PDB file of C-alpha atoms and ligand atoms in Angstrom:
ATOM      1  CA  MET A 253     156.832  49.976 116.927  1.00 85.00           C
ATOM      2  CA  SER A 254     153.583  51.935 116.429  1.00 97.00           C
ATOM      3  CA  LEU A 255     153.049  55.163 114.501  1.00 98.00           C
ATOM      4  CA  VAL A 256     151.568  58.124 116.358  1.00 98.00           C
ATOM      5  CA  PRO A 257     147.839  57.929 115.616  1.00 98.00           C
ATOM      6  CA  GLY A 258     146.431  60.153 112.885  1.00 98.00           C
ATOM      7  CA  ALA A 259     146.880  61.137 109.257  1.00 98.00           C
ATOM      8  CA  ALA A 260     150.128  61.679 107.357  1.00 99.00           C
ATOM      9  CA  LEU A 261     151.056  64.041 104.530  1.00 99.00           C
ATOM     10  CA  VAL A 262     154.142  63.359 102.405  1.00 99.00           C
ATOM     11  CA  THR A 263     155.475  66.063 100.055  1.00 99.00           C
ATOM     12  CA  GLY A 264     157.388  64.685  97.093  1.00 98.00           C
ATOM     13  CA  GLY A 265     155.314  61.539  97.610  1.00 98.00           C
ATOM     14  CA  GLY A 266     155.100  60.839  93.896  1.00 98.00           C
ATOM     15  CA  SER A 267     158.569  59.343  93.509  1.00 98.00           C
ATOM     16  CA  GLY A 268     161.628  57.861  95.155  1.00 98.00           C
ATOM     17  CA  ILE A 269     162.145  58.424  98.870  1.00 98.00           C
ATOM     18  CA  GLY A 270     158.817  60.236  99.402  1.00 99.00           C
ATOM     19  CA  ARG A 271     156.891  57.447  97.674  1.00 98.00           C
ATOM     20  CA  ALA A 272     158.614  54.741  99.738  1.00 98.00           C
ATOM     21  CA  ILE A 273     157.841  56.650 102.941  1.00 99.00           C
ATOM     22  CA  ALA A 274     154.191  57.176 101.929  1.00 99.00           C
ATOM     23  CA  VAL A 275     153.814  53.468 101.142  1.00 98.00           C
ATOM     24  CA  ALA A 276     155.496  52.427 104.402  1.00 98.00           C
ATOM     25  CA  LEU A 277     153.346  54.810 106.490  1.00 98.00           C
ATOM     26  CA  GLY A 278     150.237  53.534 104.689  1.00 98.00           C
ATOM     27  CA  ALA A 279     151.211  49.921 105.365  1.00 98.00           C
ATOM     28  CA  ALA A 280     151.785  50.791 109.035  1.00 98.00           C
ATOM     29  CA  GLY A 281     148.214  52.082 109.312  1.00 98.00           C
ATOM     30  CA  ALA A 282     148.301  55.837 108.644  1.00 98.00           C
ATOM     31  CA  PRO A 283     145.928  57.333 106.071  1.00 98.00           C
ATOM     32  CA  VAL A 284     148.204  59.297 103.731  1.00 98.00           C
ATOM     33  CA  ALA A 285     147.855  62.468 101.649  1.00 98.00           C
ATOM     34  CA  VAL A 286     150.372  62.269  98.799  1.00 98.00           C
ATOM     35  CA  PHE A 287     151.481  65.740  97.637  1.00 98.00           C
ATOM     36  CA  ASP A 288     153.579  66.279  94.504  1.00 98.00           C
ATOM     37  CA  LEU A 289     154.189  68.697  91.655  1.00 98.00           C
ATOM     38  CA  LEU A 290     154.164  65.895  89.054  1.00 93.00           C
ATOM     39  CA  PRO A 291     150.734  64.182  89.113  1.00 90.00           C
ATOM     40  CA  ASP A 292     151.454  60.837  87.386  1.00 91.00           C
ATOM     41  CA  GLY A 293     153.767  59.508  90.072  1.00 97.00           C
ATOM     42  CA  GLY A 294     151.519  60.711  92.878  1.00 97.00           C
ATOM     43  CA  LYS A 295     148.578  58.736  91.542  1.00 96.00           C
ATOM     44  CA  ASP A 296     150.795  55.627  91.269  1.00 97.00           C
ATOM     45  CA  THR A 297     151.774  56.059  94.927  1.00 98.00           C
ATOM     46  CA  VAL A 298     148.118  56.214  95.942  1.00 98.00           C
ATOM     47  CA  GLN A 299     147.452  52.994  93.992  1.00 98.00           C
ATOM     48  CA  ALA A 300     150.441  51.312  95.665  1.00 98.00           C
ATOM     49  CA  ILE A 301     149.092  52.249  99.119  1.00 98.00           C
ATOM     50  CA  GLU A 302     145.565  51.107  98.265  1.00 98.00           C
ATOM     51  CA  ALA A 303     146.901  47.832  96.823  1.00 97.00           C
ATOM     52  CA  LYS A 304     148.302  47.076 100.297  1.00 96.00           C
ATOM     53  CA  GLY A 305     144.947  47.845 101.944  1.00 97.00           C
ATOM     54  CA  GLY A 306     145.788  51.414 103.007  1.00 98.00           C
ATOM     55  CA  ARG A 307     143.920  54.704 102.540  1.00 98.00           C
ATOM     56  CA  ALA A 308     145.380  57.554 100.487  1.00 98.00           C
ATOM     57  CA  PHE A 309     144.592  60.414  98.132  1.00 98.00           C
ATOM     58  CA  PHE A 310     146.673  62.600  95.850  1.00 98.00           C
ATOM     59  CA  VAL A 311     146.881  66.370  95.959  1.00 98.00           C
ATOM     60  CA  SER A 312     148.939  68.235  93.382  1.00 98.00           C
ATOM     61  CA  GLY A 313     150.885  71.371  94.187  1.00 98.00           C
ATOM     62  CA  ASP A 314     154.214  73.110  94.520  1.00 98.00           C
ATOM     63  CA  VAL A 315     155.838  73.201  97.973  1.00 99.00           C
ATOM     64  CA  SER A 316     157.419  76.554  97.177  1.00 99.00           C
ATOM     65  CA  ARG A 317     153.897  78.085  97.110  1.00 98.00           C
ATOM     66  CA  TRP A 318     152.471  78.674 100.585  1.00 99.00           C
ATOM     67  CA  GLY A 319     148.901  78.530  99.299  1.00 98.00           C
ATOM     68  CA  ASP A 320     149.445  75.066  97.789  1.00 99.00           C
ATOM     69  CA  VAL A 321     150.851  73.645 101.040  1.00 99.00           C
ATOM     70  CA  ASP A 322     148.207  75.385 103.149  1.00 98.00           C
ATOM     71  CA  GLY A 323     145.451  73.978 100.929  1.00 98.00           C
ATOM     72  CA  ALA A 324     146.945  70.477 100.857  1.00 98.00           C
ATOM     73  CA  VAL A 325     147.136  70.237 104.652  1.00 98.00           C
ATOM     74  CA  ALA A 326     143.573  71.556 104.961  1.00 98.00           C
ATOM     75  CA  ALA A 327     142.410  68.943 102.426  1.00 98.00           C
ATOM     76  CA  ALA A 328     144.295  66.187 104.263  1.00 98.00           C
ATOM     77  CA  VAL A 329     142.715  67.107 107.604  1.00 98.00           C
ATOM     78  CA  GLY A 330     139.274  67.379 105.986  1.00 98.00           C
ATOM     79  CA  ARG A 331     139.464  63.973 104.299  1.00 98.00           C
ATOM     80  CA  LEU A 332     141.673  61.943 106.641  1.00 98.00           C
ATOM     81  CA  GLY A 333     141.337  63.560 110.083  1.00 98.00           C
ATOM     82  CA  PRO A 334     143.878  65.250 112.396  1.00 98.00           C
ATOM     83  CA  LEU A 335     147.407  65.521 110.995  1.00 98.00           C
ATOM     84  CA  ALA A 336     149.876  63.500 113.077  1.00 98.00           C
ATOM     85  CA  ILE A 337     152.788  63.009 110.661  1.00 99.00           C
ATOM     86  CA  MET A 338     154.301  65.464 108.157  1.00 99.00           C
ATOM     87  CA  VAL A 339     157.125  64.330 105.886  1.00 99.00           C
ATOM     88  CA  ASN A 340     158.864  66.995 103.805  1.00 99.00           C
ATOM     89  CA  ALA A 341     160.588  65.008 101.051  1.00 99.00           C
ATOM     90  CA  ALA A 342     160.042  67.216  97.972  1.00 99.00           C
ATOM     91  CA  GLY A 343     163.378  68.344  96.605  1.00 98.00           C
ATOM     92  CA  ILE A 344     165.488  68.909  93.522  1.00 98.00           C
ATOM     93  CA  LEU A 345     169.212  68.731  92.742  1.00 98.00           C
ATOM     94  CA  ASP A 346     171.343  71.492  91.190  1.00 98.00           C
ATOM     95  CA  GLY A 347     173.445  69.022  89.198  1.00 97.00           C
ATOM     96  CA  TYR A 348     176.531  69.800  91.300  1.00 96.00           C
ATOM     97  CA  ALA A 349     176.801  72.988  89.193  1.00 96.00           C
ATOM     98  CA  ARG A 350     179.803  75.057  90.309  1.00 96.00           C
ATOM     99  CA  VAL A 351     179.112  78.604  91.480  1.00 97.00           C
ATOM    100  CA  ASP A 352     180.457  80.123  88.246  1.00 97.00           C
ATOM    101  CA  GLU A 353     177.969  78.046  86.187  1.00 95.00           C
ATOM    102  CA  LEU A 354     175.043  78.306  88.574  1.00 97.00           C
ATOM    103  CA  THR A 355     172.517  80.949  87.493  1.00 97.00           C
ATOM    104  CA  PRO A 356     170.756  83.032  90.139  1.00 98.00           C
ATOM    105  CA  ALA A 357     167.457  81.662  88.775  1.00 97.00           C
ATOM    106  CA  VAL A 358     168.471  78.026  89.399  1.00 98.00           C
ATOM    107  CA  PHE A 359     169.874  78.905  92.843  1.00 98.00           C
ATOM    108  CA  GLU A 360     166.593  80.585  93.793  1.00 98.00           C
ATOM    109  CA  ARG A 361     164.427  77.729  92.482  1.00 98.00           C
ATOM    110  CA  VAL A 362     166.442  75.061  94.332  1.00 98.00           C
ATOM    111  CA  VAL A 363     166.309  77.041  97.586  1.00 98.00           C
ATOM    112  CA  ALA A 364     162.599  77.828  97.060  1.00 99.00           C
ATOM    113  CA  ILE A 365     161.757  74.127  96.775  1.00 99.00           C
ATOM    114  CA  ASN A 366     164.245  72.492  99.150  1.00 99.00           C
ATOM    115  CA  LEU A 367     164.347  75.064 101.954  1.00 99.00           C
ATOM    116  CA  THR A 368     161.351  77.395 101.636  1.00 99.00           C
ATOM    117  CA  GLY A 369     159.178  74.396 100.711  1.00 99.00           C
ATOM    118  CA  THR A 370     160.290  72.571 103.864  1.00 99.00           C
ATOM    119  CA  PHE A 371     159.606  75.718 105.908  1.00 99.00           C
ATOM    120  CA  HIS A 372     156.083  75.877 104.445  1.00 99.00           C
ATOM    121  CA  GLY A 373     155.481  72.210 105.291  1.00 99.00           C
ATOM    122  CA  CYS A 374     156.767  72.594 108.859  1.00 99.00           C
ATOM    123  CA  LYS A 375     154.882  75.839 109.516  1.00 99.00           C
ATOM    124  CA  ARG A 376     151.571  74.462 108.259  1.00 99.00           C
ATOM    125  CA  ALA A 377     151.979  71.139 110.058  1.00 99.00           C
ATOM    126  CA  LEU A 378     152.872  72.853 113.346  1.00 98.00           C
ATOM    127  CA  ALA A 379     149.663  74.890 113.141  1.00 98.00           C
ATOM    128  CA  GLU A 380     147.775  71.571 113.282  1.00 98.00           C
ATOM    129  CA  MET A 381     150.051  69.689 115.680  1.00 98.00           C
ATOM    130  CA  ALA A 382     151.028  72.205 118.362  1.00 98.00           C
ATOM    131  CA  PRO A 383     147.447  72.956 119.550  1.00 98.00           C
ATOM    132  CA  ARG A 384     146.766  69.188 119.768  1.00 97.00           C
ATOM    133  CA  GLY A 385     150.019  68.643 121.693  1.00 97.00           C
ATOM    134  CA  ALA A 386     151.222  65.852 119.399  1.00 97.00           C
ATOM    135  CA  GLY A 387     152.953  65.352 116.077  1.00 98.00           C
ATOM    136  CA  ARG A 388     155.953  64.124 114.171  1.00 98.00           C
ATOM    137  CA  ILE A 389     157.727  66.121 111.446  1.00 99.00           C
ATOM    138  CA  VAL A 390     160.387  64.393 109.344  1.00 99.00           C
ATOM    139  CA  ASN A 391     162.443  66.516 106.951  1.00 99.00           C
ATOM    140  CA  ILE A 392     164.482  64.815 104.233  1.00 99.00           C
ATOM    141  CA  ALA A 393     167.766  66.731 104.190  1.00 99.00           C
ATOM    142  CA  SER A 394     170.923  65.041 102.862  1.00 98.00           C
ATOM    143  CA  VAL A 395     174.575  64.461 103.683  1.00 98.00           C
ATOM    144  CA  ALA A 396     174.769  67.746 101.734  1.00 98.00           C
ATOM    145  CA  GLY A 397     173.179  69.322 104.820  1.00 98.00           C
ATOM    146  CA  LEU A 398     176.229  68.399 106.898  1.00 98.00           C
ATOM    147  CA  ILE A 399     179.291  68.615 104.618  1.00 98.00           C
ATOM    148  CA  GLY A 400     180.383  70.669 101.617  1.00 97.00           C
ATOM    149  CA  ASP A 401     179.655  67.835  99.161  1.00 96.00           C
ATOM    150  CA  GLY A 402     176.740  65.884  97.775  1.00 96.00           C
ATOM    151  CA  GLY A 403     175.613  68.684  95.449  1.00 97.00           C
ATOM    152  CA  GLY A 404     176.506  72.147  94.219  1.00 98.00           C
ATOM    153  CA  PRO A 405     176.172  75.434  96.173  1.00 98.00           C
ATOM    154  CA  ALA A 406     172.395  75.685  95.800  1.00 98.00           C
ATOM    155  CA  TYR A 407     171.746  72.116  96.942  1.00 98.00           C
ATOM    156  CA  VAL A 408     174.317  72.129  99.765  1.00 98.00           C
ATOM    157  CA  ALA A 409     173.183  75.535 101.078  1.00 98.00           C
ATOM    158  CA  SER A 410     169.503  74.565 100.929  1.00 99.00           C
ATOM    159  CA  LYS A 411     170.100  71.270 102.757  1.00 99.00           C
ATOM    160  CA  HIS A 412     172.222  72.963 105.455  1.00 99.00           C
ATOM    161  CA  GLY A 413     169.228  75.277 105.815  1.00 99.00           C
ATOM    162  CA  VAL A 414     166.902  72.301 106.274  1.00 99.00           C
ATOM    163  CA  VAL A 415     169.130  70.988 109.084  1.00 99.00           C
ATOM    164  CA  GLY A 416     169.122  74.402 110.823  1.00 99.00           C
ATOM    165  CA  LEU A 417     165.362  74.752 110.402  1.00 99.00           C
ATOM    166  CA  THR A 418     164.870  71.272 111.864  1.00 99.00           C
ATOM    167  CA  ARG A 419     166.941  72.129 114.932  1.00 99.00           C
ATOM    168  CA  VAL A 420     165.287  75.458 115.741  1.00 98.00           C
ATOM    169  CA  LEU A 421     161.777  74.067 115.297  1.00 98.00           C
ATOM    170  CA  ALA A 422     162.646  71.024 117.404  1.00 98.00           C
ATOM    171  CA  ALA A 423     163.889  73.254 120.197  1.00 98.00           C
ATOM    172  CA  THR A 424     160.922  75.614 120.090  1.00 98.00           C
ATOM    173  CA  HIS A 425     158.196  72.939 119.887  1.00 98.00           C
ATOM    174  CA  ALA A 426     159.498  70.051 122.025  1.00 98.00           C
ATOM    175  CA  ALA A 427     157.433  71.153 125.009  1.00 97.00           C
ATOM    176  CA  GLN A 428     154.285  70.979 122.851  1.00 97.00           C
ATOM    177  CA  GLY A 429     154.737  67.286 122.095  1.00 97.00           C
ATOM    178  CA  VAL A 430     155.871  67.778 118.494  1.00 98.00           C
ATOM    179  CA  THR A 431     159.171  66.279 117.358  1.00 98.00           C
ATOM    180  CA  VAL A 432     161.065  67.625 114.350  1.00 99.00           C
ATOM    181  CA  ASN A 433     163.882  65.522 112.900  1.00 99.00           C
ATOM    182  CA  ALA A 434     165.897  65.317 109.688  1.00 99.00           C
ATOM    183  CA  ILE A 435     167.122  62.305 107.766  1.00 99.00           C
ATOM    184  CA  CYS A 436     170.387  62.832 105.901  1.00 98.00           C
ATOM    185  CA  PRO A 437     170.632  60.210 103.144  1.00 98.00           C
ATOM    186  CA  GLY A 438     173.748  59.473 101.120  1.00 97.00           C
ATOM    187  CA  PRO A 439     173.328  58.234  97.521  1.00 97.00           C
ATOM    188  CA  ILE A 440     169.954  56.538  97.087  1.00 97.00           C
ATOM    189  CA  ALA A 441     168.649  54.994  93.862  1.00 95.00           C
ATOM    190  CA  THR A 442     165.834  57.336  92.698  1.00 97.00           C
ATOM    191  CA  SER A 443     164.886  59.484  89.683  1.00 96.00           C
ATOM    192  CA  LEU A 444     166.098  62.691  91.417  1.00 97.00           C
ATOM    193  CA  ARG A 445     168.318  63.758  88.516  1.00 96.00           C
ATOM    194  CA  GLN A 446     165.681  63.225  85.816  1.00 96.00           C
ATOM    195  CA  ASN A 447     162.912  64.867  87.876  1.00 97.00           C
ATOM    196  CA  SER A 448     165.169  67.833  88.736  1.00 98.00           C
ATOM    197  CA  THR A 449     165.943  68.386  85.042  1.00 97.00           C
ATOM    198  CA  ARG A 450     162.239  68.264  84.236  1.00 97.00           C
ATOM    199  CA  ILE A 451     161.245  70.647  87.045  1.00 97.00           C
ATOM    200  CA  LEU A 452     164.045  73.169  86.369  1.00 98.00           C
ATOM    201  CA  GLY A 453     163.064  73.236  82.688  1.00 96.00           C
ATOM    202  CA  ALA A 454     165.023  75.136  80.039  1.00 94.00           C
ATOM    203  CA  GLY A 455     167.600  76.568  82.470  1.00 93.00           C
ATOM    204  CA  ALA A 456     168.411  73.222  84.119  1.00 96.00           C
ATOM    205  CA  PRO A 457     172.124  72.549  84.570  1.00 94.00           C
ATOM    206  CA  VAL A 458     173.606  69.269  83.326  1.00 93.00           C
ATOM    207  CA  MET A 459     173.168  66.738  86.148  1.00 95.00           C
ATOM    208  CA  ARG A 460     176.737  65.878  87.178  1.00 93.00           C
ATOM    209  CA  GLY A 461     178.081  64.434  90.418  1.00 88.00           C
ATOM    210  CA  ILE A 462     178.343  60.961  91.844  1.00 84.00           C
ATOM    211  CA  GLY A 463     174.674  60.041  91.498  1.00 80.00           C
ATOM    212  CA  GLY A 464     175.115  58.894  87.907  1.00 76.00           C
ATOM    213  CA  ASP A 465     178.413  57.104  88.493  1.00 83.00           C
ATOM    214  CA  GLU A 466     178.499  53.690  90.220  1.00 87.00           C
ATOM    215  CA  ALA A 467     182.314  53.705  90.547  1.00 91.00           C
ATOM    216  CA  ALA A 468     182.236  57.092  92.296  1.00 90.00           C
ATOM    217  CA  ILE A 469     179.537  55.846  94.683  1.00 93.00           C
ATOM    218  CA  LYS A 470     181.683  52.814  95.556  1.00 92.00           C
ATOM    219  CA  ALA A 471     184.642  55.135  96.132  1.00 92.00           C
ATOM    220  CA  VAL A 472     182.863  57.494  98.582  1.00 91.00           C
ATOM    221  CA  THR A 473     180.728  55.009 100.507  1.00 96.00           C
ATOM    222  CA  PRO A 474     182.553  52.492 102.735  1.00 96.00           C
ATOM    223  CA  ALA A 475     179.469  50.262 102.306  1.00 97.00           C
ATOM    224  CA  GLY A 476     180.307  50.210  98.589  1.00 96.00           C
ATOM    225  CA  ARG A 477     176.755  50.659  97.312  1.00 96.00           C
ATOM    226  CA  ARG A 478     173.795  53.011  97.026  1.00 96.00           C
ATOM    227  CA  GLY A 479     171.184  52.965  99.764  1.00 97.00           C
ATOM    228  CA  THR A 480     167.618  51.939  99.016  1.00 98.00           C
ATOM    229  CA  VAL A 481     164.432  53.956  99.415  1.00 98.00           C
ATOM    230  CA  GLU A 482     163.152  51.262 101.795  1.00 98.00           C
ATOM    231  CA  GLU A 483     166.125  51.875 104.119  1.00 98.00           C
ATOM    232  CA  ILE A 484     165.143  55.560 104.323  1.00 98.00           C
ATOM    233  CA  ALA A 485     161.441  54.736 104.751  1.00 98.00           C
ATOM    234  CA  ALA A 486     162.165  52.461 107.717  1.00 98.00           C
ATOM    235  CA  ALA A 487     163.975  55.313 109.469  1.00 98.00           C
ATOM    236  CA  ALA A 488     161.129  57.737 108.719  1.00 99.00           C
ATOM    237  CA  CYS A 489     158.625  55.291 110.239  1.00 98.00           C
ATOM    238  CA  TYR A 490     160.740  55.079 113.397  1.00 98.00           C
ATOM    239  CA  LEU A 491     160.900  58.883 113.690  1.00 99.00           C
ATOM    240  CA  ALA A 492     157.101  58.962 113.200  1.00 99.00           C
ATOM    241  CA  SER A 493     156.523  56.384 115.933  1.00 98.00           C
ATOM    242  CA  GLU A 494     155.365  56.667 119.546  1.00 98.00           C
ATOM    243  CA  GLU A 495     158.700  55.151 120.586  1.00 98.00           C
ATOM    244  CA  ALA A 496     160.628  58.131 119.130  1.00 98.00           C
ATOM    245  CA  ALA A 497     158.895  60.666 121.415  1.00 98.00           C
ATOM    246  CA  TYR A 498     162.194  61.764 123.019  1.00 98.00           C
ATOM    247  CA  VAL A 499     164.108  62.014 119.711  1.00 98.00           C
ATOM    248  CA  THR A 500     163.974  65.572 118.384  1.00 98.00           C
ATOM    249  CA  GLY A 501     166.298  67.931 116.541  1.00 98.00           C
ATOM    250  CA  HIS A 502     168.253  64.908 115.358  1.00 98.00           C
ATOM    251  CA  THR A 503     169.964  64.490 111.976  1.00 98.00           C
ATOM    252  CA  LEU A 504     169.824  60.777 111.189  1.00 98.00           C
ATOM    253  CA  VAL A 505     172.619  60.034 108.725  1.00 98.00           C
ATOM    254  CA  ILE A 506     171.966  57.049 106.425  1.00 98.00           C
ATOM    255  CA  ASP A 507     174.897  57.109 104.029  1.00 98.00           C
ATOM    256  CA  GLY A 508     176.801  53.806 104.090  1.00 97.00           C
ATOM    257  CA  GLY A 509     179.562  55.509 106.073  1.00 98.00           C
ATOM    258  CA  TRP A 510     180.288  58.331 103.581  1.00 96.00           C
ATOM    259  CA  THR A 511     180.486  61.084 106.215  1.00 97.00           C
ATOM    260  CA  ALA A 512     182.000  58.851 108.915  1.00 96.00           C
ATOM    261  CA  ARG A 513     185.338  58.693 107.118  1.00 92.00           C
TER     262      ARG A 513
HETATM  263  P1  LIG B 653     162.705  62.015  93.357  1.00 85.10           P
HETATM  264  O1  LIG B 653     162.858  62.976  92.229  1.00 85.10           O
HETATM  265  O2  LIG B 653     162.511  60.586  93.040  1.00 85.10           O
HETATM  266  O3  LIG B 653     161.521  62.498  94.327  1.00 85.10           O
HETATM  267  C1  LIG B 653     161.324  63.862  94.622  1.00 85.10           C
HETATM  268  C2  LIG B 653     159.866  64.200  94.408  1.00 85.10           C
HETATM  269  O4  LIG B 653     159.663  65.566  94.792  1.00 85.10           O
HETATM  270  C3  LIG B 653     159.432  64.080  92.934  1.00 85.10           C
HETATM  271  O5  LIG B 653     158.247  63.323  92.837  1.00 85.10           O
HETATM  272  C4  LIG B 653     159.188  65.528  92.531  1.00 85.10           C
HETATM  273  O6  LIG B 653     158.169  65.675  91.539  1.00 85.10           O
HETATM  274  C5  LIG B 653     158.793  66.160  93.860  1.00 85.10           C
HETATM  275  N1  LIG B 653     158.960  67.601  93.840  1.00 85.10           N
HETATM  276  C6  LIG B 653     160.012  68.312  93.399  1.00 85.10           C
HETATM  277  N2  LIG B 653     159.779  69.622  93.494  1.00 85.10           N
HETATM  278  C7  LIG B 653     158.537  69.748  94.028  1.00 85.10           C
HETATM  279  C8  LIG B 653     157.742  70.861  94.369  1.00 85.10           C
HETATM  280  N3  LIG B 653     158.149  72.114  94.142  1.00 85.10           N
HETATM  281  N4  LIG B 653     156.528  70.640  94.933  1.00 85.10           N
HETATM  282  C9  LIG B 653     156.078  69.374  95.134  1.00 85.10           C
HETATM  283  N5  LIG B 653     156.778  68.282  94.794  1.00 85.10           N
HETATM  284  C10 LIG B 653     158.007  68.468  94.254  1.00 85.10           C
HETATM  285  O7  LIG B 653     164.010  62.195  94.256  1.00 85.10           O
HETATM  286  P2  LIG B 653     164.391  61.567  95.679  1.00 85.10           P
HETATM  287  O8  LIG B 653     165.805  61.176  95.568  1.00 85.10           O
HETATM  288  O9  LIG B 653     163.394  60.599  96.141  1.00 85.10           O
HETATM  289  O10 LIG B 653     164.337  62.892  96.566  1.00 85.10           O
HETATM  290  C11 LIG B 653     163.546  62.997  97.742  1.00 85.10           C
HETATM  291  C12 LIG B 653     164.300  63.869  98.741  1.00 85.10           C
HETATM  292  O11 LIG B 653     165.477  63.165  99.141  1.00 85.10           O
HETATM  293  C13 LIG B 653     164.769  65.196  98.160  1.00 85.10           C
HETATM  294  O12 LIG B 653     164.582  66.211  99.113  1.00 85.10           O
HETATM  295  C14 LIG B 653     166.246  64.970  97.918  1.00 85.10           C
HETATM  296  O13 LIG B 653     166.980  66.155  97.967  1.00 85.10           O
HETATM  297  C15 LIG B 653     166.585  64.050  99.071  1.00 85.10           C
HETATM  298  N6  LIG B 653     167.805  63.243  98.919  1.00 85.10           N
HETATM  299  C16 LIG B 653     167.947  62.389  97.881  1.00 85.10           C
HETATM  300  C17 LIG B 653     169.125  61.646  97.779  1.00 85.10           C
HETATM  301  C18 LIG B 653     169.367  60.677  96.664  1.00 85.10           C
HETATM  302  O14 LIG B 653     170.509  60.223  96.505  1.00 85.10           O
HETATM  303  N7  LIG B 653     168.375  60.305  95.876  1.00 85.10           N
HETATM  304  C19 LIG B 653     170.132  61.825  98.738  1.00 85.10           C
HETATM  305  C20 LIG B 653     169.940  62.704  99.771  1.00 85.10           C
HETATM  306  C21 LIG B 653     168.767  63.421  99.867  1.00 85.10           C
END
C-alpha cells in the first residue's frame, strides 16, 4: 500500500487518534503538519515522527477559527509542498450530558470544534486538492455519527453532521480526484475526556459515559475491549492510499462490533 504523494496535515495531531495517524503517515513517508490547540502534545508528536526518520512541524491553532485553519494549511504547503492528505481528528466530548444539563454554550463549543472545525478543514483542503485533481480527506467521526449513543446531544449531533458533510463533499468532489471518507471509531483508549474538560474550561460538564468504565465497554462491544489508536491509524493510512482511490463517501466503522448488534 502506498500513500498518495504529497504532504499531510492532521488536526488534533497532538494526542490520541490524531497523533497515532500523524506518526503512521510520517512513517509511511508523508511530511506532516501537526495542528493542535494544546501545544505540548503537538511538539511531542513532531518529535515522535522525527525519531522515526520522518519530517514534521507543529502549528498551533483552533479548528473552530477559519483563519487558524487557513493559515495552517498555507504554512503546511509553504514548508512541506502540495497538500495531498488532510485528516480532521480534532474533537471534544460533551460528557454524555443530557439535554436538560447541557448548556447552550457547551453545545455551541462542541459543534464549533467537531463539526464547524471539520468543515473548515475540508473546505481549506479542497481548495488545494481540487485544482490539482488529487487528494484524500479523512474525517474522524464516531459511532456517535451513526446511532443515538456514544455521547450526549452535542457530541452525537456534531458527529452525525460530520458524516453528512463527508457524504456531500465526497459526492461533489469525486470527479476531481479527491476522496472524502469518515472513520467511525467505537471506544478507543485516549485522553479525550481529560482534554475535553480542559478545553471546555469552567463550564465543562462532568465526563460521564462508557469511556471511563471498563465493564460498560465490555458490555457494549462484542470484542470485549477498547480499540487502540494504532487500529484507527492503520485505517486512516488505507483511506489515504493510492489503492483507496475508488473509496469515497464511506463511513468506516471500527468499533469491535458495537453497532453491528
Ligand atoms: P484526544 O483528546 O486524545 O485528541 C484530540 C485532540 O484534538 C487533542 O490533542 C486536542 O487538544 C485537539 N483539539 C481539541 N479541540 C481542538 C481545537 N478546537 N482545535 C485544534 N485542536 C483541538 O482525543 P481522541 O480520542 O484522540 O479524539 C480524536 C477524535 O476521535 C475526536 O474527533 C473524537 O471525537 C474522535 N473519537 C474518539 C473516540 C474515543 O473513544 N477516544 C471514539 C470515537 C471518536
